[in-house]
C-alpha angles and dihedrals in degrees: 000000000000114000110235125194118206117200144132142233116228126193131162087266104045151348117231125185123212143170124224132194140153137084104239134096097232112092118228114189119199117197108187129207128252118298134168092233127049114267094220097082085057092055093109090056090046091049090052091048091051094040093123089065095051098089095053105025141056101220124209122194110195127203122203115265121280124250096025118182130215112279094037104153135210088245090056090047088054093048091051094046091048090052090050090052091051092049089054093047093245116157138151087022131169102243127198116188120186122200106315086006087062090054090052091046092054091056093047092049092049098044101033107034094169090063097057125057099168129009130208117187116196123195094336142119144211095227135013122266134193094274095050094045091051092048097045093045090057093046091050090051092053093044090053089052089053092226104150096183095050092042095049092047092050090050098045095047091051100039096052131051117256092251094050093046092051091048092056099026094126091054092049091049090055090053096047097090093055119108130089123220090258093049091051090049091053091047090055092051092050095048092048087055090054094052091054095048119119116158100154093125095041097050090062089065094063110113103179121090111281131199122183123194125185139170130249092222097046103145094175101058104355121227087278090089093060092046092052092050088054091049094048097045106022088232127151112273135185136187119207114210125221095027136099134225092294091059089144087066099036104045127056087199089070092060090047089054091047091052091051091049095047099035 
């Protein structure tokens, strides 16, 4: 059993909850993508998934800030997450950002270079493309309708590959009714922030080592986002076949790659 500490960082501007686990001295910061439910109740599953990092790293899983208002941007999310890292004394960290978390991680690495030592970007992009705009527009429409079942189904069927979704279809159906009015409201704010994100100029300012990994069956952003990051930064990129947007959950190879990058 991995010991997990749940806590929060509070400043005059925001309160941000997080979970921390691991026995090592090297900080590893995980910035997850958008989800309808908070990621923190899933911290034990995350800790198990990242168990190979526990001996050498102290791992931090950050939630978005509480009480977010409409218009909250990815840049502001990055500023708040960077401030939380500073408050916790985290610097020169290994940082993994997934999906929107990868957008946030880019901004932190560019603007606060002392906080990030190595950067792994999973299934993310520096600017929206036709696939992402189409996906996010539909999710925003469903969030505005407040239809949790339709929204969850639209998210699950896009985030996971067809094969993975069919394998766990019964599980996904059981989860479809989840989502309070407040959670749906937050989801809409977060997705609107994604659709406005354009960091093509800023990503060129990152000086730490960058790796970007995408998925061939990414129906949320397409693999185009990973390719563009490689083009803009000259960083090492990889595309994993047979997996969807949540390749970091679907494919053990992703964790192997992550371990090699952050060894």
